[in-house]
XYZ file of C-alpha atoms in Angstrom:
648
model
C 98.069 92.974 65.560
C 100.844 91.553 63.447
C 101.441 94.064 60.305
C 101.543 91.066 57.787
C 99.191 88.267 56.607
C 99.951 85.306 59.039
C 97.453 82.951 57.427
C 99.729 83.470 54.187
C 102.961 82.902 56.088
C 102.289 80.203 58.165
C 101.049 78.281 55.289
C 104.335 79.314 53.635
C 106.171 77.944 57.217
C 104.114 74.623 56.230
C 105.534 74.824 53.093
C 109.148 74.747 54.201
C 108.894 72.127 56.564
C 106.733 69.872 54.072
C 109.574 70.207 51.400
C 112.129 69.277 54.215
C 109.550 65.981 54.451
C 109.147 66.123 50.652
C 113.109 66.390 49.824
C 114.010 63.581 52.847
C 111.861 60.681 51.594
C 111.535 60.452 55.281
C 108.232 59.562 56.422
C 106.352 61.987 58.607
C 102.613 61.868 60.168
C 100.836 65.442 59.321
C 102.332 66.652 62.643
C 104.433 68.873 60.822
C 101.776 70.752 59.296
C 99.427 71.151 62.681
C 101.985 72.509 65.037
C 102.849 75.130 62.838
C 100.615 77.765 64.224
C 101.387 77.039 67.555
C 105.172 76.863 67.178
C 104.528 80.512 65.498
C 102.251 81.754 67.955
C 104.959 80.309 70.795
C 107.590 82.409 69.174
C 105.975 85.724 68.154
C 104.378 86.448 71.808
C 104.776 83.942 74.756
C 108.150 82.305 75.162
C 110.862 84.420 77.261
C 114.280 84.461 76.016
C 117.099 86.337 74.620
C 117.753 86.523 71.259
C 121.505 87.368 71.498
C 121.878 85.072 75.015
C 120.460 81.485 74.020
C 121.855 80.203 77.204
C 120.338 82.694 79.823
C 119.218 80.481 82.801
C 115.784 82.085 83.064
C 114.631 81.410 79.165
C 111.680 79.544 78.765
C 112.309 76.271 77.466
C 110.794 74.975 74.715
C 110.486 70.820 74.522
C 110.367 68.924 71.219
C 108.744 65.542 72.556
C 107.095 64.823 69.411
C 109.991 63.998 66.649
C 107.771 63.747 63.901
C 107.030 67.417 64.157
C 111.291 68.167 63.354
C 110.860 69.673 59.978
C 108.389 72.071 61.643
C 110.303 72.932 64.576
C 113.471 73.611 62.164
C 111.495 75.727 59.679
C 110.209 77.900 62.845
C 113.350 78.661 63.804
C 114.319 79.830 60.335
C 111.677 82.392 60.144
C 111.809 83.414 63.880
C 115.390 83.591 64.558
C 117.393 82.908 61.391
C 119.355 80.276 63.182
C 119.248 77.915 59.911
C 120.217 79.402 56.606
C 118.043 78.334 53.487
C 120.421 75.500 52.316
C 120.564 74.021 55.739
C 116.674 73.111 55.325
C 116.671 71.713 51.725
C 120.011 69.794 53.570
C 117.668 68.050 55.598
C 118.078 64.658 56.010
C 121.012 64.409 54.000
C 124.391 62.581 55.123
C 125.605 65.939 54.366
C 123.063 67.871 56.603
C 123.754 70.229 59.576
C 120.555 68.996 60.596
C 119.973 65.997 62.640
C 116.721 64.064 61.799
C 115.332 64.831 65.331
C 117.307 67.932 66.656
C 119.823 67.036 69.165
C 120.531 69.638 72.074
C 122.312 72.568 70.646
C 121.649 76.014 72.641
C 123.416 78.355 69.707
C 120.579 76.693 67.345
C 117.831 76.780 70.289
C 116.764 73.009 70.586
C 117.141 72.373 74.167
C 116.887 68.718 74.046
C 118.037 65.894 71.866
C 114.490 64.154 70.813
C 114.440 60.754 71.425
C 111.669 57.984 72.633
C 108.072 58.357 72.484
C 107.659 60.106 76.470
C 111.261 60.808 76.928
C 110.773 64.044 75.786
C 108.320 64.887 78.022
C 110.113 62.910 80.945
C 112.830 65.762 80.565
C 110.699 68.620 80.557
C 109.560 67.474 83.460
C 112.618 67.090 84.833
C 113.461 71.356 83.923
C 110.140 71.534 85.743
C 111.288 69.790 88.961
C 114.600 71.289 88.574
C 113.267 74.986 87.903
C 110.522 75.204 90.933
C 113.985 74.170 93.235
C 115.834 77.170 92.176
C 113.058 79.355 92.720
C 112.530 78.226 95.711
C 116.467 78.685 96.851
C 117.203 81.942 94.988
C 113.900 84.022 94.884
C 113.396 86.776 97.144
C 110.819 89.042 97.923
C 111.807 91.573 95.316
C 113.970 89.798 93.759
C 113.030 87.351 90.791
C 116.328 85.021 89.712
C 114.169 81.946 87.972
C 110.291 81.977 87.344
C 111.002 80.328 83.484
C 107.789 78.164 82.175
C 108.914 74.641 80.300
C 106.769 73.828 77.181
C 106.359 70.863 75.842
C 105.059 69.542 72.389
C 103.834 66.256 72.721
C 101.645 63.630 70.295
C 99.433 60.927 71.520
C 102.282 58.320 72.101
C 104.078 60.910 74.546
C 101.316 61.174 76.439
C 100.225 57.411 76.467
C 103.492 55.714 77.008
C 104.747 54.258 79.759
C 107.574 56.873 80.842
C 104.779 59.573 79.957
C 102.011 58.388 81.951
C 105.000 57.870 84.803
C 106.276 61.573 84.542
C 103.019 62.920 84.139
C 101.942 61.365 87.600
C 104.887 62.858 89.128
C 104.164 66.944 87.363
C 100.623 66.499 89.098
C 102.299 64.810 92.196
C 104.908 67.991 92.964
C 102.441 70.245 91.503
C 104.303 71.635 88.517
C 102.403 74.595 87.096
C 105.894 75.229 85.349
C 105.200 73.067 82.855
C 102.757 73.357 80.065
C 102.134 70.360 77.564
C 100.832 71.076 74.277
C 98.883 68.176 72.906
C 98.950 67.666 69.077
C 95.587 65.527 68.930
C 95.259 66.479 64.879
C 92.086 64.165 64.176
C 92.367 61.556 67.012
C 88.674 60.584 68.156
C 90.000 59.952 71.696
C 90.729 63.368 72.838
C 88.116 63.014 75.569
C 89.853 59.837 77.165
C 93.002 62.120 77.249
C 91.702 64.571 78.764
C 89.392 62.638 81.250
C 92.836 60.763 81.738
C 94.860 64.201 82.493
C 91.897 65.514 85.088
C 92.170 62.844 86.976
C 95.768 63.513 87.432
C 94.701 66.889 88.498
C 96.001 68.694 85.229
C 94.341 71.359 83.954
C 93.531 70.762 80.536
C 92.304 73.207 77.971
C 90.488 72.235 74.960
C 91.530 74.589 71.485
C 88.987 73.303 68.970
C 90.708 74.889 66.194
C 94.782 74.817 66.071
C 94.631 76.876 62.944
C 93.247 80.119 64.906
C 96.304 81.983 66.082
C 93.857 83.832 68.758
C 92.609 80.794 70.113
C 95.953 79.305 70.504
C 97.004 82.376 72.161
C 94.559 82.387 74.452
C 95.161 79.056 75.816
C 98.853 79.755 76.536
C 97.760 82.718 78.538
C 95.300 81.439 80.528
C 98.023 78.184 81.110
C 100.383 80.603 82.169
C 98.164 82.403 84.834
C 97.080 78.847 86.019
C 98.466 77.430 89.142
C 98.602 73.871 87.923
C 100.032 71.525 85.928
C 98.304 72.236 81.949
C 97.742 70.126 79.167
C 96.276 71.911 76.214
C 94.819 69.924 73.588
C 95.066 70.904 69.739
C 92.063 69.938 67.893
C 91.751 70.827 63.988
C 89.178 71.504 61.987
C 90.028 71.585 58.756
C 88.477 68.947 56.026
C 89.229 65.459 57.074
C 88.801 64.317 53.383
C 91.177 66.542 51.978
C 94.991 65.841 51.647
C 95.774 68.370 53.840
C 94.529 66.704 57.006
C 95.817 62.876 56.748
C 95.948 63.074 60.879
C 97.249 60.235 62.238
C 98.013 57.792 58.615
C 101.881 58.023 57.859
C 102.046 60.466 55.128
C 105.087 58.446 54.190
C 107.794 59.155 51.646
C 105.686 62.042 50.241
C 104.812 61.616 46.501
C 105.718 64.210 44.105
C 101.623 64.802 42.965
C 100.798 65.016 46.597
C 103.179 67.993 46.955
C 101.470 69.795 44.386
C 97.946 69.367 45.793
C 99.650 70.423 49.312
C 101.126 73.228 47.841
C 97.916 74.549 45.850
C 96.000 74.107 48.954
C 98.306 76.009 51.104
C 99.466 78.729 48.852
C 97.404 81.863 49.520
C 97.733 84.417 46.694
C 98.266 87.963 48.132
C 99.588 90.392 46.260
C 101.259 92.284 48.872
C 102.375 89.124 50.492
C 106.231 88.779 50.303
C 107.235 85.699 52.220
C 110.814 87.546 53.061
C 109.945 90.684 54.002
C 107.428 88.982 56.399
C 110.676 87.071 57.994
C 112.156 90.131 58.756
C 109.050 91.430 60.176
C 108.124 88.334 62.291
C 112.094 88.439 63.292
C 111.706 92.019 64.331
C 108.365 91.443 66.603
C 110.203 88.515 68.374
C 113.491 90.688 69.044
C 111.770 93.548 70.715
C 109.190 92.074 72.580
C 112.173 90.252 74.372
C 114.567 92.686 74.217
C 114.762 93.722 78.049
C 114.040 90.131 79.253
C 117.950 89.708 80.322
C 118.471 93.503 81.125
C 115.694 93.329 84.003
C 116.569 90.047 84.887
C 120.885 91.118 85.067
C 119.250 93.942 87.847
C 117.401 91.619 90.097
C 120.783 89.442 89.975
C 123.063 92.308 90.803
C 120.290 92.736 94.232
C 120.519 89.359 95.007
C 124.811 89.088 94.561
C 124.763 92.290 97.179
C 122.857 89.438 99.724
C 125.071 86.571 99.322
C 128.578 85.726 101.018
C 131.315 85.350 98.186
C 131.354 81.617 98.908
C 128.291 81.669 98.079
C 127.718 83.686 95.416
C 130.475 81.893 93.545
C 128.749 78.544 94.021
C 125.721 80.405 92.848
C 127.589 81.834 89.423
C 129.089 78.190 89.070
C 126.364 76.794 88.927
C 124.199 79.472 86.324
C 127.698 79.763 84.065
C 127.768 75.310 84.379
C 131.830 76.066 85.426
C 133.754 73.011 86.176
C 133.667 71.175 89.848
C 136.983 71.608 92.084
C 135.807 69.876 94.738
C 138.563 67.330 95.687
C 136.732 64.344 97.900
C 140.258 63.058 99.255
C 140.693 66.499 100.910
C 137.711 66.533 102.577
C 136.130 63.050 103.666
C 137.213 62.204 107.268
C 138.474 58.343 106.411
C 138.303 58.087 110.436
C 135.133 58.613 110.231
C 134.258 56.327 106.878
C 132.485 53.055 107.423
C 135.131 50.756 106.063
C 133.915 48.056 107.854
C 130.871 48.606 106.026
C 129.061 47.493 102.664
C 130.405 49.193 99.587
C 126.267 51.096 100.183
C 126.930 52.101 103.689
C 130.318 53.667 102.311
C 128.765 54.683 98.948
C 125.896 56.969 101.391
C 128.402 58.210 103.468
C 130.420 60.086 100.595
C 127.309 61.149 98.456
C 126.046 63.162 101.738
C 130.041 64.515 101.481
C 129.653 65.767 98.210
C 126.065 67.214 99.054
C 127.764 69.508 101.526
C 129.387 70.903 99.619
C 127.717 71.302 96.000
C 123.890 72.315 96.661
C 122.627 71.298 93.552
C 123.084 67.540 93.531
C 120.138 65.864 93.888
C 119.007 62.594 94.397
C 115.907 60.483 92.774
C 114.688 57.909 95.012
C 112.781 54.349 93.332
C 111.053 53.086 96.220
C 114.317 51.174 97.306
C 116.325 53.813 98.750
C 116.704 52.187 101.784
C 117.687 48.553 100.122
C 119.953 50.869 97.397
C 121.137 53.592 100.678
C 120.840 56.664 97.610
C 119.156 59.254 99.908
C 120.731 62.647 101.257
C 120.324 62.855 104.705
C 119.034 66.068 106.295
C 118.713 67.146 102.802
C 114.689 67.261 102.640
C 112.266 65.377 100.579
C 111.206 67.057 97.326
C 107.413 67.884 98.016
C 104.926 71.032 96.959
C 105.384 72.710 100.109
C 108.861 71.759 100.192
C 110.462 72.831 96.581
C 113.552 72.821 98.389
C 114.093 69.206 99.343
C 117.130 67.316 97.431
C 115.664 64.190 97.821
C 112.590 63.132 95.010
C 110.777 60.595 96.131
C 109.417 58.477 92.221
C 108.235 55.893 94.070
C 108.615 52.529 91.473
C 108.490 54.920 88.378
C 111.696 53.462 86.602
C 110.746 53.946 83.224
C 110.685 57.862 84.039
C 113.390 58.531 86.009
C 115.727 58.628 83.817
C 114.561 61.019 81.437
C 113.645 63.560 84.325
C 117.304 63.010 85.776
C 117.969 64.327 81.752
C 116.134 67.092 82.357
C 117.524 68.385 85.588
C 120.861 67.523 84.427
C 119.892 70.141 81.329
C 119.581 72.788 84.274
C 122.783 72.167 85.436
C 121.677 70.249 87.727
C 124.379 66.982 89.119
C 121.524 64.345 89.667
C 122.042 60.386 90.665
C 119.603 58.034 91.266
C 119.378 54.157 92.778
C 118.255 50.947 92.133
C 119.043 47.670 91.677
C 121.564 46.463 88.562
C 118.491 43.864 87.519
C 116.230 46.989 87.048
C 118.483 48.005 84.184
C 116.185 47.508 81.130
C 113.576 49.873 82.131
C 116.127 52.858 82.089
C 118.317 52.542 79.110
C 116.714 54.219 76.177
C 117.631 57.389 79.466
C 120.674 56.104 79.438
C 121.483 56.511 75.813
C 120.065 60.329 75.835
C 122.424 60.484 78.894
C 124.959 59.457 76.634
C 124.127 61.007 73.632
C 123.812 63.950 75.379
C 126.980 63.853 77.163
C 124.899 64.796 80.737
C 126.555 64.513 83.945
C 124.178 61.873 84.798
C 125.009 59.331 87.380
C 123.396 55.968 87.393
C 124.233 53.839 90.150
C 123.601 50.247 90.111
C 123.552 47.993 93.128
C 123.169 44.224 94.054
C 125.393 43.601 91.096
C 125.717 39.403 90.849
C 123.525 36.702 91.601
C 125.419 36.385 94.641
C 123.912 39.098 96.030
C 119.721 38.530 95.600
C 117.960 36.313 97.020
C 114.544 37.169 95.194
C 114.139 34.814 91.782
C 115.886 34.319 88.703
C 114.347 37.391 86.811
C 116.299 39.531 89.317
C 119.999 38.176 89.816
C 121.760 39.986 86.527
C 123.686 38.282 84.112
C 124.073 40.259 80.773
C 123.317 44.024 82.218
C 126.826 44.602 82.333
C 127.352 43.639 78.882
C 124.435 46.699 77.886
C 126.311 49.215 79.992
C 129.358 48.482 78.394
C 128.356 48.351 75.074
C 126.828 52.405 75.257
C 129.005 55.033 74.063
C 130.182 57.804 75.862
C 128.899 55.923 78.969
C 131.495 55.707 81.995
C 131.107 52.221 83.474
C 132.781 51.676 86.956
C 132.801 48.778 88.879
C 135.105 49.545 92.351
C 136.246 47.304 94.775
C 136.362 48.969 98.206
C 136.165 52.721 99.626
C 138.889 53.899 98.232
C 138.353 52.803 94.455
C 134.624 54.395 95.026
C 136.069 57.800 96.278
C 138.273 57.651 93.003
C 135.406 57.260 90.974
C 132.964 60.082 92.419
C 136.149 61.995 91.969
C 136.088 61.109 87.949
C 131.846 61.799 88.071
C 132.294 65.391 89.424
C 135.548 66.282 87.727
C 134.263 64.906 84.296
C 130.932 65.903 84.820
C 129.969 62.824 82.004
C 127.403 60.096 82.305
C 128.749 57.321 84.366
C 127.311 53.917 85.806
C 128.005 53.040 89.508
C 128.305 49.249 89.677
C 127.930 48.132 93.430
C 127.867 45.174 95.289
C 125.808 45.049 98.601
C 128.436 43.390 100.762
C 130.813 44.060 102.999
C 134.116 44.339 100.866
C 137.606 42.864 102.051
C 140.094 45.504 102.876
C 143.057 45.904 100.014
C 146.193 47.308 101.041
C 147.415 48.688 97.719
C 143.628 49.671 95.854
C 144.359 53.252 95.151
C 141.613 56.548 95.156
C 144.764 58.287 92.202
C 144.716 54.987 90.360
C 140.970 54.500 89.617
C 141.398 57.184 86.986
C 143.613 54.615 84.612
C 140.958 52.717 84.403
C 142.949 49.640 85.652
C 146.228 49.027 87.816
C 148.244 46.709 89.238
C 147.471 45.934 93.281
C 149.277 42.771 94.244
C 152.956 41.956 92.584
C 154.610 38.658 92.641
C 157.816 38.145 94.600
C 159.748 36.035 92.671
C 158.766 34.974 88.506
C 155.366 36.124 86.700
C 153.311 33.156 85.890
C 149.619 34.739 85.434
C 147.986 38.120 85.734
C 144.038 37.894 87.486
C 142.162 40.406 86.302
C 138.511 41.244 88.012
C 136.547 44.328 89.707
C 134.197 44.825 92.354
C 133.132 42.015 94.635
C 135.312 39.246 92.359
C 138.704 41.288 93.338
C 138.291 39.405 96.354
C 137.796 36.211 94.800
C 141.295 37.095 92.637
C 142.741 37.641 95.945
C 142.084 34.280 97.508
C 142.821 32.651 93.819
C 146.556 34.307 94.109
C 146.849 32.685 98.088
C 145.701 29.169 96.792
C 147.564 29.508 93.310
C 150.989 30.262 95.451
C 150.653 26.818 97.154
C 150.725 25.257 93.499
C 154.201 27.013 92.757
C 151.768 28.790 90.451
C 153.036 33.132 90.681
C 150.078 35.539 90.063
C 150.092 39.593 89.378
C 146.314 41.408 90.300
C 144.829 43.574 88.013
C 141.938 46.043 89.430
C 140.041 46.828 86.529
C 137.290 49.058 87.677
C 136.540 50.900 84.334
C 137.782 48.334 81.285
C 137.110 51.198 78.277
C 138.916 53.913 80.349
C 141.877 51.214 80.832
C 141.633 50.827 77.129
C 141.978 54.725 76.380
C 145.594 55.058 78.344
C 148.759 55.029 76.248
C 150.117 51.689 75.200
C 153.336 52.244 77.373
C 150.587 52.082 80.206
C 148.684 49.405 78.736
C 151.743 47.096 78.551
C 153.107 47.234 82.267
C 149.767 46.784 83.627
C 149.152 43.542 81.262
C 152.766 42.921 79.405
C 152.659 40.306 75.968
C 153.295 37.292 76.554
C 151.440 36.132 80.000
C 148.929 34.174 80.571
C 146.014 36.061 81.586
C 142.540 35.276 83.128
C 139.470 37.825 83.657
C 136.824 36.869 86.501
C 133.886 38.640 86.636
C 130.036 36.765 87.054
C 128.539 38.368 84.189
C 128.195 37.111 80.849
C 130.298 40.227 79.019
C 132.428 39.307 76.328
C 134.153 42.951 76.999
C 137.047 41.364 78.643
C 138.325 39.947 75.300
C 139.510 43.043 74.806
C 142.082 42.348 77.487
C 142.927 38.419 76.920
C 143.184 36.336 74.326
C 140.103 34.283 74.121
C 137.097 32.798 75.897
C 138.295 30.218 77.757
C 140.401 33.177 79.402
C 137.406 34.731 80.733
C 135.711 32.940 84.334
C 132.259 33.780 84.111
C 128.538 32.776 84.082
C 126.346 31.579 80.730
C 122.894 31.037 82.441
C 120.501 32.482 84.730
C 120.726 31.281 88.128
C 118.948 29.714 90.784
C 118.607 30.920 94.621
C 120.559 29.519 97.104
C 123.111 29.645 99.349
C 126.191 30.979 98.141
C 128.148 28.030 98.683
C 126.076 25.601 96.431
C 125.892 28.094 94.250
C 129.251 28.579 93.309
C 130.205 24.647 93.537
C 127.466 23.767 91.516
C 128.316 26.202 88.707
C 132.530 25.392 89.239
C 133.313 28.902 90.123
C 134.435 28.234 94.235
C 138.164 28.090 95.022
C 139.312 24.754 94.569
C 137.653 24.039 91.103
C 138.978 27.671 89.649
C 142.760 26.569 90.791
C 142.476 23.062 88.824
C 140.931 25.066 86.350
C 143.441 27.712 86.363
C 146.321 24.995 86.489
C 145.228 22.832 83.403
C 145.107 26.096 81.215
C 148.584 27.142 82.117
């Protein structure tokens, strides 16, 4: 029994996070005044953490889905753990703010992920869940308890209802994740039966809290979702007068007026004379410290049990992993390249060195899409993800695109290196994920196959054109396009050494062999591979499959007295990032130079000098053979060299 009047100060926790709302002019649903009580009750006597060691591996996690709820979130933290100082809330929403609109990941400050997309949120909880029931499984011994951390996440009726939340949800029932509690806002929604008849039939087990407002209630429910061996969704009804102010529900409260913050404040202010808001803080702060205060010391005692079980190699790939150290693994040293399909498909070659790397680091994991065999992403003799099988590095998400790349987030915010597969024309579904990647900077890898129209055969809505543009155009996103085995090695080397979110851009056939492509080189971004022998009259520049074409183009141009330098370009923005000096013996002033790449992306300006410079496609295309193809759109051999020849 809390020593203070907690009616009094959550309505004074309200109160902060309304004048955050107020102060803004940013408009807010009345989320931020329903979760209050459970973001208090969370705090004071159910989430596990340290206080003093935010980034303990076995914390609970707590998941902001819903980002209308921020100013409530921040004004929790305030009063719980005095991570935010008074200014920084009336800050809020400022240009001048330390506070982002919705929180972005920041351990020191306790928001675990950056809030983005209705359901993405909840996509990456999921993925902690996924990610959290494998380490148990691997590290948990009899006596010995290393992870057994519980993910919440706070959710409102778009999380729940979208298509990446409906996805992810499936997949928590699917693998059985009774990690993972979801706490349903439903503040005066009339549907709250369809969501939960929606969420049984998933096999959730869902919890009904009539009143939100009643700490005991609330606390309750997280108990008895705790001690539940499923999946739980507990739904957050209120009771309070729908006609008053207070309780707006689901209408935009908008840019809050300055009368309606009186009326808010007069209904929330409790007089109480022995009430004094902070004295209360200290209090609440106090309860929260010392009911967690052994949490790490136990937990530090189990770990020294386990390290007395475990090799040194071991163990060190074990403390790597928990302390998120950087990767040494060098893939030159240790891939047999007798023993590398060369002769292969860029896929074939692309399997063979992602079942290297998962020798060697046991926490990459794979997500398959339903085309793992078309894509080749799967770990052999790795194990399939399953509930009997927590173990298993391969998860099997069927066609759930939208999804995957917000649970990939989430496992990559255990540590955890995680890839998945699919075809380049699949892009759109995955890149508000691939912006949190970003964002985020989470050692996300993306990989992309089938990458022209020369390689589908299945309509025009699935031969790409402008996905290569998107990638590009995303910040912080490595984009790499290589040409043949040794280009690819290069870049998993740059995806384990940088440990940054990166886009694998594959084609599906069988690549010609290059004598001077280089594994070192890949890491410039771009480099020369083929020199003229006598004057400099043109420098090709392409990547992936059209490095071949280049190659021909340079053979055919020769018979026209016509001189050409090749330019690999596997990763244009990295190229861009080297030193001038590098920059201008790679691609000197003064020659003429032509990109070729079938994509529409206008990124290569930044290498030449204008359109016409750049051989590419406009359109969508039609099947066929690759032969009419290309002569039909002027891109085979003979109509590139009298195009090449004219523009010289």
């Amino acid at each position: 029994m809390s020593k203070y009047n907690e009616n009094a100060f959550i309505n004074d926790i309200r109160l902060l996070a309304l004048n955050m709302a107020y102060k803004s002019k940013i408009t807010y649903n009345n989320s931020i005044l329903s979760v209050v009580p459970i973001l208090y009750t969370l705090y004071k006597d159910h989430l596990v953490f340290d206080v003093d060691k935010p980034e303990w591996c076995n914390r609970d996690r707590l998941v902001l889905s819903n980002g209308n709820a921020s100013p409530a979130l921040y004004a929790t933290l305030y009063t719980a753990l005095g991570k935010y100082k008074q200014e920084d809330l009336e800050e809020y929403g400022s240009y001048k703010s330390n506070l982002s609109v919705y929180p972005s990941y920041d351990l020191d400050k306790s928001i675990e992920v950056t809030t983005t997309n209705s359901g993405e949120g909840l996509s990456m909880a999921i993925g902690m869940a996924i990610a959290e029931k494998n380490l148990e499984s691997l590290y948990n011994k009899k006596k010995i308890t290393l992870f057994n951390y519980i993910i919440y996440a706070l959710c409102d009726y778009r999380d729940l209802t979208s298509a990446s939340g409906l996805e992810s949800a499936s997949v928590c029932s699917k693998y059985n994740l009774d990690n993972l509690i979801i706490l349903y806002d439903a503040i005066n929604r009339e549907d709250n039966n369809k969501i939960m008849d929606m969420y049984l039939s998933m096999d959730f087990n869902v919890i009904l809290v009539k009143n939100s407002s009643k700490l005991s209630e609330v606390s309750k429910a997280l108990d008895s979702a705790n001690k539940n061996r499923r999946p739980t969704l507990i739904i957050f009804e209120s009771n309070e007068d729908k006609n008053s102010v207070y309780e707006i529900g689901n209408k935009i409260l908008g840019s809050i007026k300055e009368e309606d913050m009186k009326q808010l404040t007069d209904i929330l202010t409790v007089e109480d004379k022995k009430y004094n808001f902070e004295e209360v803080i200290k209090l609440y702060r106090q309860e929260i410290k010392e009911r967690n205060v052994d949490n790490y010391s136990l937990w530090y005692q189990d770990y020294e049990e386990f390290a007395k079980t475990y090799n040194p190699d071991d163990l060190e790939k074990f403390n790597d992993y928990i302390n998120n150290e950087n990767i040494t693994l060098d893939l030159e040293k240790v891939i047999d390249m007798d023993k590398l399909f060369t002769d292969k498909s860029l896929l074939d070659i692309n399997y063979q060195i992602m079942n290297v790397i998962s020798t060697f680091i046991p926490y990459f994991m794979g997500i398959s899409l339903g085309d793992a065999v078309l894509t080749k992403t799967y770990l052999k003799g790795k194990g399939n993800y399953e509930e009997d099988n927590y173990t298993g590095r391969n998860i099997d998400l069927d066609n759930m695109i939208s999804s995957s790349g917000g649970i990939m987030n989430g496992m990559a915010l255990t540590n955890m290196l995680v890839f998945t597969g699919t075809t380049l024309s699949n892009l759109d579904k995955m890149i508000p994920s691939i912006k949190t990647s970003a964002i985020m900077n989470l050692p996300v890898t993306y990989i992309f196959t089938h990458d022209t129209f020369l390689n589908e055969q299945n309509g025009i809505i699935n031969k790409p054109v402008n996905e290569l543009t998107i990638l590009r155009s995303i910040p912080n996103l490595n984009v790499y396009r290589p040409a043949d085995y040794k280009e690819l090695i290069g870049v998993w080397d740059l995806v384990l050494k940088s440990k940054k979110p990166t886009a694998i851009i594959l084609s599906n056939n069988k690549p010609e062999s290059f004598k001077f492509t280089s594994i070192d080189e890949v890491k410039y971004g771009g480099y020369v591979i083929s020199e003229v022998k006598n004057k400099l009259d043109l420098i090709l520049i392409a990547s992936g499959s059209e490095l071949s074409l280049a190659m021909r183009l340079k053979k055919e141009l020769i018979k026209n007295y016509i001189e050409s330098r090749i330019v690999s370009m596997p990763n244009i923005d990295l190229f861009l990032k080297q030193d001038e000096e590098y920059r201008r013996q790679v691609l000197p002033r003064g020659y003429k130079k032509i990109y070729i790449e079938f994509s529409n992306d206008t990124s290569p300006l930044k290498l030449v000098s204008k359109t016409d410079e750049i051989i590419n496609i406009h359109d969508y295309i039609k099947d066929g053979n690759e032969s009419d193809i290309l002569t039909d759109m002027e891109l085979d051999i003979t109509s590139l060299v009298i195009k090449i020849k004219d523009s010289i």
